[in-house]
XYZ file of C-alpha atoms in Angstrom:
387
model
C 2.081 -21.491 1.473
C -1.186 -23.376 3.537
C -1.577 -19.311 6.168
C -2.110 -18.626 2.210
C -4.510 -20.640 1.195
C -6.583 -20.376 4.132
C -6.851 -16.022 4.654
C -7.849 -16.543 0.396
C -10.396 -19.274 0.800
C -11.083 -19.628 4.333
C -15.091 -19.136 5.044
C -17.052 -16.372 4.801
C -16.479 -13.654 7.720
C -19.769 -11.220 8.331
C -18.460 -8.544 6.440
C -19.939 -4.838 5.272
C -21.848 -4.566 2.353
C -18.069 -2.455 0.779
C -16.269 -4.913 2.100
C -12.971 -5.816 0.112
C -14.113 -9.177 -0.941
C -11.061 -12.500 -0.399
C -11.977 -12.722 -4.134
C -10.791 -9.213 -5.037
C -7.449 -9.447 -2.865
C -6.422 -12.391 -4.514
C -7.485 -11.190 -7.638
C -5.604 -8.146 -7.607
C -1.929 -10.281 -5.747
C -2.324 -12.341 -9.060
C -2.629 -9.412 -11.032
C -0.291 -7.687 -9.592
C 1.497 -10.385 -9.763
C 1.553 -9.399 -14.107
C 2.517 -6.221 -14.351
C 5.628 -7.186 -11.799
C 7.519 -9.916 -14.040
C 5.911 -7.750 -16.928
C 8.289 -4.607 -16.157
C 11.523 -6.527 -14.964
C 14.457 -5.106 -17.023
C 18.191 -4.852 -17.098
C 19.539 -0.829 -16.502
C 23.078 -2.921 -17.325
C 25.402 -3.826 -19.754
C 22.926 -3.004 -23.728
C 21.455 -6.297 -24.173
C 21.631 -7.820 -20.805
C 18.855 -10.619 -19.619
C 16.098 -8.034 -17.431
C 16.878 -9.003 -14.163
C 16.029 -6.121 -11.868
C 13.031 -4.212 -10.217
C 15.227 -0.413 -9.659
C 13.187 1.399 -7.393
C 12.955 5.027 -9.179
C 13.223 8.156 -6.809
C 15.503 11.994 -8.085
C 18.255 10.411 -6.491
C 20.849 10.277 -9.228
C 24.579 9.136 -8.591
C 26.961 9.636 -11.575
C 29.061 7.157 -13.522
C 32.856 7.853 -15.115
C 31.674 7.468 -18.692
C 28.396 7.780 -18.018
C 26.465 11.040 -19.272
C 23.817 12.896 -16.598
C 22.886 10.706 -12.879
C 21.846 7.030 -13.238
C 19.600 5.386 -10.723
C 22.340 4.392 -7.951
C 23.079 0.645 -7.251
C 21.156 1.000 -3.509
C 17.514 1.766 -5.039
C 18.308 -0.418 -7.999
C 18.805 -3.534 -6.057
C 16.440 -2.206 -3.170
C 13.824 -2.551 -5.247
C 14.695 -5.626 -7.346
C 14.421 -7.107 -4.142
C 11.471 -6.089 -2.825
C 9.889 -7.062 -5.233
C 11.533 -10.848 -5.652
C 9.831 -10.966 -1.901
C 5.998 -10.171 -2.684
C 6.303 -12.863 -6.251
C 8.124 -15.186 -4.199
C 5.660 -14.525 -1.746
C 2.276 -14.974 -4.011
C -0.517 -17.808 -3.900
C 0.311 -18.414 -7.749
C 4.347 -18.691 -7.250
C 4.943 -22.203 -7.567
C 2.210 -22.642 -10.704
C 4.204 -19.970 -12.803
C 7.286 -20.978 -14.193
C 7.205 -16.665 -15.511
C 7.397 -15.517 -11.903
C 9.738 -18.596 -10.661
C 12.023 -17.237 -13.834
C 12.040 -13.926 -12.395
C 12.948 -13.810 -8.644
C 15.905 -16.643 -9.669
C 17.215 -13.626 -11.766
C 16.575 -10.782 -9.536
C 18.131 -13.092 -6.592
C 21.063 -13.183 -9.157
C 20.576 -9.661 -9.623
C 21.411 -8.941 -5.549
C 23.953 -11.517 -5.383
C 26.257 -9.910 -8.597
C 25.386 -6.626 -6.974
C 27.307 -6.801 -3.523
C 30.457 -6.741 -5.590
C 29.930 -3.556 -6.889
C 32.253 -1.085 -4.995
C 29.366 1.562 -3.910
C 27.423 -1.348 -2.107
C 30.418 -1.909 -0.657
C 30.583 -1.033 3.207
C 30.902 2.938 3.376
C 29.270 5.602 2.683
C 30.258 8.290 -0.032
C 30.090 11.958 0.736
C 26.802 13.228 3.208
C 24.313 11.252 0.906
C 24.189 7.658 0.024
C 21.808 5.110 -0.365
C 23.288 2.135 -0.065
C 21.688 0.925 3.016
C 18.213 0.505 1.510
C 20.271 -2.070 -0.446
C 22.358 -3.066 2.224
C 18.752 -4.149 4.102
C 16.236 -5.509 1.265
C 18.485 -6.981 -0.421
C 19.109 -8.905 3.300
C 15.459 -9.511 3.729
C 14.583 -11.073 0.509
C 17.480 -13.736 0.316
C 16.515 -14.417 4.500
C 12.860 -14.557 3.228
C 14.496 -16.495 0.086
C 16.484 -19.121 1.720
C 14.248 -20.030 4.528
C 11.497 -20.619 1.026
C 13.422 -23.584 -0.184
C 12.586 -23.098 -3.557
C 15.612 -21.598 -4.840
C 18.121 -23.970 -4.087
C 19.753 -24.669 -1.018
C 20.436 -22.648 2.760
C 24.154 -22.582 2.410
C 24.302 -21.150 -1.214
C 22.741 -17.875 0.416
C 24.461 -17.524 4.148
C 28.173 -16.011 2.690
C 25.684 -13.031 1.003
C 23.376 -12.964 4.176
C 27.091 -12.811 6.322
C 27.816 -10.204 3.762
C 24.997 -7.591 4.471
C 25.135 -8.529 7.980
C 28.097 -7.200 7.787
C 28.141 -3.892 5.650
C 25.197 -2.778 7.956
C 27.071 -3.100 11.034
C 30.286 -1.429 9.675
C 27.579 1.192 8.667
C 26.052 2.335 11.844
C 26.175 6.228 11.967
C 29.249 6.387 15.189
C 27.704 7.101 18.385
C 24.450 7.277 17.913
C 24.063 3.977 16.331
C 20.830 3.400 13.522
C 21.330 4.550 9.764
C 20.610 7.718 7.235
C 20.836 7.670 3.321
C 21.587 11.713 4.236
C 24.730 12.258 6.943
C 25.437 15.929 7.480
C 28.872 14.630 9.530
C 29.577 12.081 6.036
C 30.686 8.337 7.388
C 33.431 9.604 9.416
C 31.319 12.127 11.974
C 27.872 11.653 14.760
C 24.534 12.206 12.069
C 21.251 12.291 13.492
C 19.678 8.378 12.215
C 16.589 8.150 9.975
C 13.986 6.776 12.368
C 11.631 4.980 9.691
C 15.381 3.628 8.264
C 16.638 2.057 11.094
C 13.964 0.211 11.790
C 13.834 -1.079 9.108
C 16.703 -2.322 9.032
C 16.264 -3.829 12.192
C 13.484 -5.879 11.827
C 15.832 -7.501 9.041
C 18.911 -7.529 11.392
C 16.445 -9.307 13.759
C 15.500 -11.445 10.706
C 18.726 -12.367 10.481
C 19.862 -13.409 14.030
C 17.021 -15.514 14.168
C 17.829 -17.325 10.960
C 21.786 -18.757 12.999
C 23.110 -15.672 11.975
C 25.535 -13.394 14.520
C 24.504 -10.101 15.165
C 26.203 -7.881 17.275
C 23.555 -7.089 20.198
C 25.688 -3.678 20.548
C 24.482 -2.283 17.017
C 21.082 -2.963 17.439
C 20.925 -1.445 21.546
C 22.349 1.232 19.786
C 19.703 1.425 16.778
C 17.235 0.654 19.636
C 17.953 3.643 21.960
C 17.427 6.499 19.288
C 14.164 5.121 18.344
C 13.581 4.971 21.965
C 14.817 9.321 21.643
C 13.410 9.327 18.249
C 9.916 9.626 19.728
C 7.478 12.072 21.228
C 4.716 12.271 23.704
C 2.088 12.865 20.966
C 3.918 9.232 19.308
C 4.390 10.971 16.688
C 8.407 9.491 15.531
C 11.724 12.469 14.258
C 12.045 12.274 10.865
C 15.684 11.728 12.497
C 16.873 11.641 15.964
C 17.648 14.026 17.977
C 16.041 14.422 21.334
C 17.149 18.521 21.569
C 15.200 19.440 18.494
C 12.238 17.937 19.649
C 9.148 20.783 18.837
C 6.084 18.978 17.501
C 5.909 21.078 14.007
C 6.064 19.903 10.117
C 7.749 16.185 10.617
C 7.357 15.795 14.387
C 3.417 16.553 14.079
C 1.332 13.451 13.997
C -0.266 13.740 10.430
C 3.712 14.118 9.236
C 5.090 11.030 11.545
C 2.268 8.812 9.977
C 3.555 6.678 7.634
C 6.611 5.736 10.015
C 4.803 5.184 13.286
C 3.735 1.444 13.069
C 6.909 0.080 12.034
C 8.768 2.515 14.071
C 6.408 1.035 17.362
C 6.624 -2.889 15.462
C 9.856 -2.535 15.604
C 9.966 -2.007 18.838
C 7.945 -3.961 20.136
C 9.502 -6.780 18.705
C 12.744 -5.679 20.499
C 10.304 -5.682 24.059
C 10.524 -1.860 23.946
C 6.588 -1.681 22.839
C 3.336 -2.002 23.410
C 0.301 -3.869 21.608
C -1.670 -0.035 23.197
C 0.932 1.779 21.245
C 1.363 -0.012 17.999
C -2.859 0.360 18.163
C -2.638 3.943 18.985
C 0.041 3.994 15.290
C -2.611 2.877 13.503
C -6.263 4.789 14.319
C -3.259 7.414 14.113
C -2.056 6.240 10.759
C -6.114 5.993 9.326
C -6.942 9.916 10.417
C -4.541 11.093 8.788
C -4.330 9.447 5.856
C -5.660 12.799 3.420
C -1.931 13.813 4.332
C -0.374 10.893 3.180
C -2.343 10.313 0.047
C -2.184 14.717 -0.630
C 1.540 13.449 -1.909
C 0.677 10.585 -3.722
C 2.471 10.313 -7.633
C 3.408 14.922 -6.808
C 6.682 16.313 -8.071
C 9.519 16.865 -5.372
C 9.615 15.951 -1.500
C 8.864 17.300 1.808
C 6.415 19.377 1.432
C 4.736 21.875 4.311
C 3.350 22.304 6.857
C 3.783 18.217 7.201
C 6.870 17.726 5.001
C 5.256 14.428 3.778
C 7.572 13.365 1.258
C 6.117 10.359 -1.509
C 8.289 7.876 -1.532
C 6.500 7.392 2.094
C 3.126 5.641 1.329
C 3.509 2.628 -0.412
C 6.633 1.879 2.331
C 4.025 3.190 5.587
C 1.344 0.627 4.268
C 3.211 -2.435 4.502
C 4.505 -1.938 7.149
C 0.512 -0.299 8.869
C -0.471 -3.366 7.372
C 2.334 -5.475 9.407
C 1.187 -3.521 12.711
C -2.395 -4.696 12.156
C -1.918 -8.781 13.187
C 0.324 -7.632 15.964
C -3.223 -6.261 17.060
C -5.567 -8.278 18.565
C -7.033 -11.115 16.990
C -10.920 -9.579 17.202
C -9.567 -6.211 15.446
C -7.961 -7.256 13.029
C -10.692 -8.043 10.879
C -12.050 -4.921 10.344
C -8.654 -2.706 10.356
C -7.366 -4.856 7.427
C -10.810 -3.735 5.732
C -9.946 -0.606 6.453
C -6.769 -0.340 5.204
C -7.871 -2.572 1.659
C -10.886 0.194 0.929
C -7.968 2.535 1.346
C -6.136 0.637 -0.715
C -8.556 0.062 -3.726
C -9.417 3.721 -3.508
C -5.737 4.875 -4.973
C -5.514 1.767 -6.915
C -4.671 1.988 -11.428
C -6.976 1.561 -13.640
C -4.476 -1.207 -14.894
C -4.547 -3.013 -11.503
C -1.256 -1.917 -10.339
C -0.534 0.793 -7.490
C 2.207 3.222 -8.028
C 3.210 6.772 -5.383
C 6.013 8.252 -7.542
C 5.236 10.438 -11.069
C 7.522 7.709 -12.156
C 6.563 5.347 -13.966
C 8.817 2.196 -13.287
C 8.444 2.950 -9.537
C 4.756 1.126 -10.117
C 6.682 -2.391 -9.947
C 8.115 -1.375 -6.413
C 4.456 0.331 -5.040
C 2.801 -2.500 -6.251
C 4.948 -4.771 -4.731
C 4.984 -3.489 -0.956
C 1.546 -3.415 -1.892
C 0.884 -7.060 -2.138
C 2.869 -7.718 0.744
C 0.405 -5.617 2.458
C -2.859 -7.813 1.239
C -0.585 -10.867 2.229
C -0.440 -10.388 5.353
C -2.827 -12.140 7.166
C -1.015 -15.182 5.721
C 2.600 -14.768 6.567
C 4.687 -14.938 9.373
C 4.466 -12.283 12.052
C 7.727 -10.174 12.538
C 10.744 -12.128 14.406
C 11.287 -11.003 17.966
C 15.278 -9.625 18.838
C 16.035 -12.329 21.337
C 18.936 -11.162 23.219
C 21.886 -13.252 23.674
């Protein structure tokens, strides 16, 4: 908390006149928090208490007795985890009973959802998003456990172990890593998604740093897959397939900037990267940001020429903010301002952010933006220390 106070209330820096001020940043976090709390809902039984912030995309699943498709539980857990995490980290959390109550309900929803068959360790057919719920559910529960604001640490141990085990059991056969889209299904090898693998690894790194046992071989295989996906240009493949590298579309730098900072940071945390690579990934992100913006709030998913999907947008900004904090101290202020100015360009009239055509996804988008804004005052992502 002290770090956040210093971030928002520290001595004024000599910044350009068009910079986003600390006052504006603080106000944006406060307004965003209010929006998120107000958008909590329930997709469960009729009349159930509002306890979740589902991420809404185009993917739906069918449930017995239900007409049409419903948002999969992996998206419901993942979105709830990200929104709960963002609220927990805000300076106003300690004084907001509404935020505290909302986060507690979110936590309880996440833990209860681990009993859902579609959150068990497994993979249905060739497309299954439960891994997003596993990864971000784990990330949030670790944050809640460490915060001291949401009950005893011991209460989190069982669900954390369950989520670590789920991720270990659902790594892709032979290649390692994770992907929500697996042409080989659960039983056969498929190319791992670089951005899902990198985000999942960061959650596992955090679990290990908190004293939980994480299989180092699972981590090594996933890290190998990330390294195998890197091109000479600095881009990363969408899914690791070294023999198929061509540098076009998905693999051209403009098509990869949404995942480059995340992948470089994750490799760096494991001793397989360099700060210079992180900075290069950020330069690429800012240079080609316009290609991400072209796809924000658009229909469809992967559109040529760079095959960028709208769901990359605020995901990319959060991990770009994370990457900035690993640069040399003297460089960070300027990079932060570059990021803030872009975020302010596309802020919505109600004070939130959204990268999808679905109103519901404003909660997730605003939460990712809050976490990006708060990065300078948060703990840096933990390194992987192989035992």
